[in-house]
Structures are given as structure tokens and as C-alpha cells.
Amino acid sequence: MRQLLGLENLRRQQPGLLNAQKLAELLLADLRDCRCIIYGCIGDDDRIVLAELDLIADTLGYEMFDQRIDFVVAGSIQRNDCLPLTYRLQGNQFAMIGRCSMIAKVCGVDLYLQRSYTGIIGDIARQKFSIPIKPLLETLQR
């Protein structure tokens, strides 16, 4: 279910041929102030904010050999009256949305929340993200 949004907007910022290094530079700049919002659901309201996790700035980096961007977001858990079901990682233009879970091995989930997501209000949750550059580049070149 994971959806990637804003890639075309980033692409327009780079005239000429786009390679992995240039795409990584665009994404690194875009993700400098990123945040991840974890949502739950009660009844018909499927946009209940359970936690807002902000970038830990010194974790944002590009692994050139593996061609991926790695970073960590962290923040406090605000609500615990429902289970986390979806997330939105939002940069300035680039965004990634999908399904998440605290429970391992749930079908159709593309983000398993790390153990620091306890579901206890006030606890600090940390989540690591790795964004592979090669598949994004292939998507843009289609």
C-alpha cells in the first residue's frame, strides 16, 4: 500500500540527466525538516494522530555504496486509545504514506514500528527509515 508522493516535483528541480547521486542530494535537502505522523482509527475517523515524530538531524545521511538514505525520527506518543494503522512521512515535497503496525508479521504492512513505540502516552518513540534510491530513480525514468 505504500505510496510515494512528490517525486515529480523533486525531479523538476534538477535539469538534465538525473542519477542516483543527484536524486539523493535532492531528497536529503527535502527531508531536512521531515516528520512522521502515526495515525489510528476510531469508528469513521481514520485520521487520529497518535504520535508526531521529528527528524533527529544528525541521523540524516546518504549511504553511497548501498544507494540509500537513512535517518531516524523521534517524538512522544500523544494518544493510546487506538492502534497505529497508517503513517505519513512528510518532507517539504516528498512524502511516503502507508500502513503500519506495532505487531510483527501483519500482512499488508510496510512499516513495522520499532520497540520504542510502546503505546504509552508520553513515551518517546523512535523509528528508523531507509529509502532506497535506485527504485525511486527507476520510477522517475519510466
Coordinates of N, CA, C and O in Angstrom, one line a residue:
M1 N 0.8 -1.2 0.0 CA 0.0 0.0 0.0 C 0.8 1.3 0.0 O 0.3 2.3 -0.2
R2 N 2.1 1.2 0.3 CA 3.0 2.4 0.3 C 2.9 3.2 -0.9 O 2.9 2.6 -2.0
Q3 N 2.7 4.5 -0.7 CA 2.6 5.4 -1.9 C 3.7 6.4 -1.7 O 3.9 6.9 -0.6
L4 N 4.3 6.8 -2.8 CA 5.3 7.8 -2.8 C 4.7 9.1 -3.5 O 4.2 8.9 -4.6
L5 N 4.8 10.2 -2.9 CA 4.3 11.4 -3.5 C 5.4 12.5 -3.6 O 6.3 12.5 -2.8
G6 N 5.3 13.3 -4.6 CA 6.2 14.5 -4.7 C 7.4 14.2 -5.5 O 8.3 15.1 -5.6
L7 N 7.7 13.0 -6.0 CA 8.9 12.7 -6.7 C 9.0 13.5 -8.0 O 10.1 14.0 -8.3
E8 N 7.9 13.7 -8.7 CA 8.0 14.5 -9.9 C 8.3 16.0 -9.6 O 9.0 16.6 -10.4
N9 N 7.9 16.5 -8.5 CA 8.2 17.9 -8.1 C 9.7 18.0 -7.8 O 10.3 19.0 -8.2
L10 N 10.3 17.0 -7.2 CA 11.7 17.0 -7.0 C 12.5 16.9 -8.3 O 13.5 17.5 -8.5
R11 N 12.0 16.1 -9.2 CA 12.6 15.8 -10.5 C 12.7 17.1 -11.3 O 13.7 17.4 -12.0
R12 N 11.6 17.9 -11.2 CA 11.6 19.2 -11.9 C 12.7 20.2 -11.4 O 13.1 21.1 -12.1
Q13 N 13.2 20.0 -10.2 CA 14.2 20.9 -9.7 C 15.6 20.6 -10.3 O 16.5 21.4 -10.1
Q14 N 15.7 19.5 -10.9 CA 17.0 19.0 -11.4 C 17.0 19.0 -13.0 O 16.5 18.0 -13.5
P15 N 17.5 20.0 -13.6 CA 17.5 20.0 -15.1 C 18.5 18.9 -15.6 O 19.5 18.6 -14.9
G16 N 18.3 18.4 -16.7 CA 19.2 17.4 -17.3 C 19.1 16.0 -16.7 O 18.0 15.7 -16.1
L17 N 20.1 15.2 -16.9 CA 20.1 13.8 -16.5 C 20.1 13.7 -15.0 O 20.9 14.3 -14.3
L18 N 19.2 12.9 -14.5 CA 19.1 12.6 -13.1 C 19.8 11.3 -12.8 O 19.4 10.2 -13.4
N19 N 20.8 11.2 -11.9 CA 21.4 10.0 -11.5 C 21.1 9.8 -10.0 O 20.5 10.6 -9.3
A20 N 21.6 8.7 -9.5 CA 21.4 8.3 -8.1 C 21.9 9.4 -7.1 O 21.3 9.8 -6.1
Q21 N 23.1 9.9 -7.4 CA 23.7 10.9 -6.5 C 22.9 12.2 -6.5 O 22.7 12.7 -5.4
K22 N 22.5 12.6 -7.6 CA 21.7 13.9 -7.7 C 20.3 13.7 -7.0 O 19.8 14.6 -6.3
L23 N 19.7 12.6 -7.2 CA 18.4 12.3 -6.6 C 18.6 12.2 -5.1 O 17.8 12.8 -4.3
A24 N 19.6 11.6 -4.6 CA 19.9 11.6 -3.2 C 20.1 13.0 -2.6 O 19.6 13.3 -1.5
E25 N 20.8 13.8 -3.3 CA 21.0 15.2 -2.9 C 19.7 15.9 -2.8 O 19.5 16.7 -1.8
L26 N 18.8 15.8 -3.8 CA 17.5 16.4 -3.7 C 16.7 15.9 -2.5 O 16.1 16.7 -1.8
L27 N 16.7 14.6 -2.3 CA 16.0 14.0 -1.2 C 16.5 14.5 0.2 O 15.8 14.8 1.1
L28 N 17.9 14.5 0.3 CA 18.5 14.9 1.5 C 18.0 16.4 1.9 O 17.7 16.6 3.0
A29 N 18.0 17.2 0.9 CA 17.6 18.6 1.1 C 16.1 18.7 1.5 O 15.7 19.4 2.4
D30 N 15.3 17.9 0.8 CA 13.9 17.9 1.1 C 13.5 17.3 2.4 O 12.6 17.7 3.0
L31 N 14.3 16.3 2.9 CA 14.0 15.7 4.2 C 14.5 16.3 5.4 O 14.3 15.8 6.5
R32 N 15.3 17.4 5.2 CA 15.9 18.1 6.4 C 15.0 18.4 7.5 O 15.4 18.5 8.7
D33 N 13.7 18.7 7.2 CA 12.8 19.1 8.2 C 11.6 18.1 8.2 O 10.5 18.5 8.6
C34 N 11.8 16.9 7.9 CA 10.8 15.9 7.7 C 10.2 15.5 9.1 O 10.8 15.7 10.1
R35 N 9.0 15.0 9.0 CA 8.3 14.4 10.2 C 7.5 13.2 9.8 O 7.0 13.1 8.7
C36 N 7.3 12.4 10.8 CA 6.4 11.2 10.5 C 5.3 11.3 11.5 O 5.5 11.4 12.7
I37 N 4.1 11.2 10.9 CA 2.9 11.2 11.8 C 2.3 9.8 11.7 O 2.1 9.2 10.7
I38 N 2.0 9.3 12.9 CA 1.4 7.9 13.1 C -0.1 8.2 13.4 O -0.5 8.9 14.3
Y39 N -1.0 7.5 12.6 CA -2.4 7.7 12.7 C -3.1 6.4 13.2 O -2.6 5.3 12.9
G40 N -4.2 6.5 13.9 CA -5.0 5.4 14.3 C -6.4 5.7 13.8 O -6.7 6.6 13.0
C41 N -7.3 4.9 14.2 CA -8.7 4.9 13.7 C -9.7 4.6 14.9 O -9.5 3.6 15.6
I42 N -10.7 5.4 15.0 CA -11.9 5.1 15.9 C -13.1 5.3 15.1 O -13.3 6.5 14.6
G43 N -13.9 4.3 14.8 CA -15.1 4.5 14.1 C -14.8 5.0 12.7 O -14.0 4.4 12.0
D44 N -15.5 6.0 12.3 CA -15.3 6.6 10.9 C -14.2 7.6 10.8 O -13.8 7.9 9.8
D45 N -13.6 8.0 12.0 CA -12.5 8.9 12.0 C -11.2 8.1 11.8 O -10.6 7.6 12.8
D46 N -10.6 8.1 10.6 CA -9.4 7.3 10.4 C -8.2 8.2 10.4 O -7.1 7.8 9.9
R47 N -8.2 9.4 10.9 CA -7.1 10.3 10.9 C -6.8 10.8 12.4 O -6.6 12.0 12.6
I48 N -6.8 9.9 13.3 CA -6.5 10.3 14.7 C -5.0 10.3 14.9 O -4.4 9.2 14.7
V49 N -4.4 11.4 15.2 CA -2.9 11.5 15.4 C -2.5 10.8 16.7 O -3.0 11.3 17.8
L50 N -1.7 9.8 16.6 CA -1.3 9.1 17.8 C 0.1 9.6 18.2 O 0.4 9.6 19.4
A51 N 1.0 9.9 17.3 CA 2.3 10.4 17.5 C 2.8 11.2 16.4 O 2.5 10.9 15.2
E52 N 3.6 12.2 16.7 CA 4.3 13.0 15.7 C 5.8 12.9 16.0 O 6.3 13.3 17.1
L53 N 6.5 12.4 15.0 CA 8.0 12.1 15.2 C 8.7 13.0 14.3 O 8.5 13.1 13.1
D54 N 9.7 13.8 14.8 CA 10.5 14.7 14.1 C 11.9 14.1 13.8 O 12.4 13.3 14.6
L55 N 12.5 14.6 12.8 CA 13.8 14.1 12.4 C 14.9 14.4 13.4 O 14.9 15.5 14.0
I56 N 15.7 13.5 13.7 CA 16.9 13.7 14.5 C 18.0 14.1 13.5 O 18.4 13.2 12.8
A57 N 18.3 15.3 13.5 CA 19.1 15.9 12.3 C 20.4 15.2 12.0 O 20.7 15.0 10.9
D58 N 21.1 14.8 13.0 CA 22.4 14.2 12.8 C 22.3 12.8 12.3 O 23.4 12.1 12.0
T59 N 21.1 12.2 12.1 CA 21.0 10.9 11.6 C 20.8 10.8 10.1 O 20.8 9.8 9.5
L60 N 20.4 12.0 9.5 CA 20.1 12.0 8.1 C 21.4 11.9 7.3 O 22.3 12.7 7.4
G61 N 21.5 10.8 6.4 CA 22.7 10.7 5.6 C 22.5 9.7 4.4 O 21.5 9.0 4.4
Y62 N 23.3 9.8 3.5 CA 23.3 9.0 2.3 C 24.4 8.0 2.3 O 25.6 8.3 2.5
E63 N 24.0 6.7 2.2 CA 24.9 5.6 2.1 C 25.2 5.4 0.6 O 24.4 4.8 0.0
M64 N 26.3 5.9 0.2 CA 26.6 5.8 -1.3 C 26.8 4.4 -1.8 O 26.3 4.1 -2.9
F65 N 27.4 3.5 -1.1 CA 27.6 2.2 -1.5 C 26.3 1.4 -1.8 O 26.1 0.8 -2.8
D66 N 25.4 1.5 -0.8 CA 24.1 0.9 -0.9 C 23.0 1.7 -1.6 O 21.9 1.3 -1.8
Q67 N 23.4 2.9 -1.9 CA 22.5 3.9 -2.5 C 21.2 4.0 -1.8 O 20.1 3.8 -2.3
R68 N 21.3 4.4 -0.5 CA 20.0 4.6 0.3 C 20.2 5.8 1.2 O 21.4 6.1 1.6
I69 N 19.1 6.4 1.6 CA 19.1 7.4 2.6 C 18.6 6.8 3.9 O 17.6 6.2 3.9
D70 N 19.3 7.0 5.0 CA 18.9 6.5 6.3 C 18.7 7.7 7.2 O 19.5 8.7 7.1
F71 N 17.8 7.6 8.1 CA 17.5 8.6 9.1 C 16.6 8.1 10.2 O 16.0 7.0 10.0
V72 N 16.6 8.8 11.3 CA 15.7 8.4 12.4 C 14.8 9.6 12.8 O 15.3 10.7 12.8
V73 N 13.6 9.3 13.1 CA 12.7 10.3 13.6 C 12.3 9.9 15.0 O 12.3 8.7 15.4
A74 N 11.9 10.8 15.9 CA 11.6 10.5 17.2 C 10.6 11.6 17.7 O 10.6 12.7 17.3
G75 N 9.7 11.2 18.7 CA 8.8 12.1 19.3 C 7.9 11.3 20.3 O 8.0 10.1 20.4
S76 N 7.1 12.1 21.0 CA 6.4 11.5 22.1 C 5.0 10.9 21.6 O 4.5 11.4 20.6
I77 N 4.6 9.9 22.2 CA 3.3 9.3 21.9 C 2.2 10.1 22.6 O 2.3 10.4 23.8
Q78 N 1.2 10.6 21.8 CA 0.2 11.5 22.3 C -1.1 10.9 22.7 O -1.8 11.4 23.6
R79 N -1.4 9.8 22.0 CA -2.7 9.1 22.4 C -2.4 7.6 22.3 O -1.6 7.1 21.6
N80 N -3.3 6.8 23.1 CA -3.2 5.4 23.0 C -4.5 4.7 23.0 O -4.7 3.6 23.4
D81 N -5.6 5.4 22.6 CA -6.9 4.9 22.6 C -7.3 4.1 21.4 O -8.4 3.6 21.2
C82 N -6.3 3.9 20.5 CA -6.5 3.1 19.3 C -5.1 2.6 18.8 O -4.1 3.2 19.2
L83 N -5.1 1.6 18.0 CA -3.9 1.1 17.4 C -3.4 1.9 16.3 O -4.1 2.4 15.5
P84 N -2.0 2.0 16.1 CA -1.5 2.7 14.9 C -1.8 1.8 13.7 O -1.5 0.6 13.7
L85 N -2.3 2.5 12.7 CA -2.7 1.8 11.4 C -2.0 2.4 10.2 O -1.7 1.6 9.3
T86 N -1.8 3.7 10.2 CA -1.2 4.3 9.0 C -0.1 5.3 9.4 O -0.1 5.7 10.6
Y87 N 0.7 5.7 8.5 CA 1.7 6.7 8.8 C 1.9 7.6 7.5 O 1.5 7.2 6.4
R88 N 2.5 8.8 7.8 CA 2.8 9.7 6.7 C 4.2 10.3 7.0 O 4.3 11.0 8.1
L89 N 5.1 10.0 6.2 CA 6.5 10.6 6.3 C 6.4 11.8 5.4 O 6.2 11.6 4.2
Q90 N 6.6 13.0 5.9 CA 6.5 14.2 5.0 C 7.7 15.0 5.1 O 8.2 15.5 6.1
G91 N 8.3 15.2 3.9 CA 9.4 16.2 3.7 C 8.8 17.5 3.2 O 7.5 17.7 3.3
N92 N 9.6 18.4 2.6 CA 9.0 19.6 2.1 C 8.1 19.3 0.9 O 7.0 19.8 0.7
Q93 N 8.5 18.4 0.0 CA 7.7 18.0 -1.2 C 7.5 16.5 -1.2 O 6.4 16.0 -1.6
F94 N 8.5 15.7 -0.9 CA 8.4 14.3 -0.9 C 7.6 13.8 0.3 O 7.8 14.2 1.4
A95 N 6.8 12.8 0.0 CA 6.0 12.1 1.1 C 5.9 10.7 0.8 O 5.9 10.2 -0.3
M96 N 5.8 9.9 1.9 CA 5.6 8.5 1.8 C 4.5 8.1 2.8 O 4.6 8.5 4.0
I97 N 3.5 7.5 2.3 CA 2.3 7.1 3.2 C 2.1 5.6 3.0 O 2.4 5.0 2.0
G98 N 1.6 5.0 4.1 CA 1.3 3.6 4.0 C 0.7 3.0 5.3 O 0.4 3.8 6.2
R99 N 0.7 1.7 5.4 CA 0.2 1.1 6.6 C 1.3 0.7 7.6 O 2.4 0.4 7.1
C100 N 1.0 0.8 8.9 CA 2.0 0.5 9.9 C 1.3 -0.4 11.0 O 0.1 -0.5 11.0
S101 N 2.2 -1.0 11.8 CA 1.7 -1.8 12.9 C 2.7 -2.0 14.0 O 3.9 -1.9 13.7
M102 N 2.3 -2.2 15.2 CA 3.1 -2.5 16.3 C 3.4 -4.0 16.4 O 4.3 -4.4 17.0
I103 N 2.6 -4.7 15.7 CA 2.6 -6.2 15.7 C 3.4 -6.7 14.5 O 3.1 -6.4 13.4
A104 N 4.4 -7.5 14.8 CA 5.2 -8.1 13.7 C 4.4 -9.1 12.9 O 3.5 -9.7 13.4
K105 N 4.8 -9.2 11.6 CA 4.2 -10.2 10.7 C 2.8 -10.0 10.4 O 2.0 -10.9 10.2
V106 N 2.3 -8.7 10.4 CA 1.0 -8.4 9.9 C 1.0 -8.2 8.4 O 1.8 -7.5 7.9
C107 N 0.1 -8.9 7.7 CA 0.0 -8.8 6.3 C -0.3 -7.4 5.8 O -1.1 -6.7 6.4
G108 N 0.3 -7.0 4.7 CA 0.0 -5.7 4.1 C 0.5 -4.5 4.8 O 0.2 -3.4 4.4
V109 N 1.5 -4.7 5.7 CA 2.1 -3.6 6.4 C 3.4 -3.3 5.8 O 4.2 -4.2 5.6
D110 N 3.7 -2.0 5.5 CA 5.0 -1.7 5.0 C 6.0 -1.0 6.0 O 7.1 -0.7 5.7
L111 N 5.5 -0.8 7.2 CA 6.3 -0.2 8.3 C 6.0 -0.8 9.6 O 4.8 -0.7 10.1
Y112 N 6.9 -1.6 10.1 CA 6.7 -2.1 11.5 C 7.4 -1.1 12.5 O 8.5 -0.8 12.4
L113 N 6.6 -0.7 13.4 CA 7.1 0.3 14.4 C 8.0 -0.4 15.3 O 7.8 -1.5 15.7
Q114 N 9.1 0.3 15.6 CA 10.2 -0.3 16.4 C 9.7 -0.4 17.8 O 8.7 0.2 18.2
R115 N 10.4 -1.1 18.6 CA 10.0 -1.4 20.0 C 9.8 -0.2 20.9 O 9.1 -0.3 21.9
S116 N 10.4 0.9 20.5 CA 10.3 2.1 21.3 C 8.9 2.7 21.2 O 8.5 3.5 22.0
Y117 N 8.1 2.2 20.2 CA 6.7 2.6 20.2 C 5.9 1.7 21.1 O 5.4 0.6 20.7
T118 N 5.8 2.1 22.3 CA 5.2 1.3 23.4 C 3.7 1.4 23.5 O 3.0 0.6 24.1
G119 N 3.1 2.5 22.9 CA 1.7 2.8 23.1 C 1.4 3.5 24.4 O 0.2 3.7 24.7
I120 N 2.4 3.9 25.1 CA 2.2 4.6 26.4 C 2.3 6.1 26.2 O 3.4 6.5 25.7
I121 N 1.3 6.8 26.6 CA 1.3 8.3 26.4 C 2.6 8.9 27.1 O 2.8 8.5 28.2
G122 N 3.3 9.7 26.4 CA 4.5 10.4 26.9 C 5.8 9.7 26.6 O 6.8 10.3 26.7
D123 N 5.7 8.4 26.3 CA 6.9 7.7 25.9 C 7.5 8.2 24.6 O 6.7 8.6 23.7
I124 N 8.8 8.2 24.5 CA 9.4 8.7 23.2 C 9.6 7.5 22.3 O 10.2 6.5 22.6
A125 N 9.0 7.6 21.1 CA 9.1 6.6 20.1 C 10.2 7.0 19.1 O 10.3 8.2 18.7
R126 N 11.0 6.1 18.7 CA 12.0 6.3 17.6 C 11.7 5.3 16.5 O 11.3 4.2 16.7
Q127 N 11.9 5.8 15.3 CA 11.7 5.0 14.1 C 12.7 5.3 13.1 O 13.0 6.4 12.7
K128 N 13.4 4.2 12.6 CA 14.4 4.3 11.6 C 13.8 4.1 10.2 O 12.9 3.3 10.0
F129 N 14.2 5.0 9.3 CA 13.7 4.8 7.9 C 15.0 4.6 7.0 O 16.0 5.2 7.2
S130 N 14.8 3.8 6.0 CA 15.8 3.7 4.9 C 15.0 3.8 3.6 O 14.1 3.0 3.3
I131 N 15.5 4.7 2.8 CA 14.8 4.9 1.5 C 15.8 4.6 0.4 O 16.8 5.3 0.2
P132 N 15.6 3.5 -0.3 CA 16.5 3.1 -1.4 C 16.3 4.0 -2.6 O 15.2 4.3 -3.0
I133 N 17.4 4.5 -3.1 CA 17.4 5.4 -4.2 C 17.1 4.8 -5.6 O 16.4 5.3 -6.4
K134 N 17.7 3.6 -5.8 CA 17.6 3.0 -7.1 C 16.1 2.8 -7.6 O 15.8 3.2 -8.7
P135 N 15.2 2.2 -6.7 CA 13.8 2.1 -7.2 C 13.2 3.4 -7.4 O 12.3 3.5 -8.3
L136 N 13.5 4.5 -6.7 CA 12.9 5.8 -6.9 C 13.4 6.3 -8.3 O 12.6 6.9 -9.0
L137 N 14.6 6.1 -8.6 CA 15.2 6.6 -9.8 C 14.5 5.9 -11.0 O 14.2 6.5 -12.0
E138 N 14.3 4.6 -10.8 CA 13.6 3.8 -11.9 C 12.2 4.2 -12.1 O 11.7 4.3 -13.2
T139 N 11.5 4.6 -11.0 CA 10.2 5.1 -11.1 C 10.1 6.4 -11.9 O 9.2 6.6 -12.7
L140 N 11.1 7.3 -11.6 CA 11.1 8.6 -12.3 C 11.5 8.4 -13.8 O 11.2 9.3 -14.6
Q141 N 12.2 7.4 -14.2 CA 12.7 7.2 -15.5 C 11.7 6.4 -16.4 O 11.9 6.2 -17.6
R142 N 10.6 6.0 -15.9 CA 9.5 5.3 -16.7 C 8.8 6.3 -17.5 O 8.5 7.4 -17.3

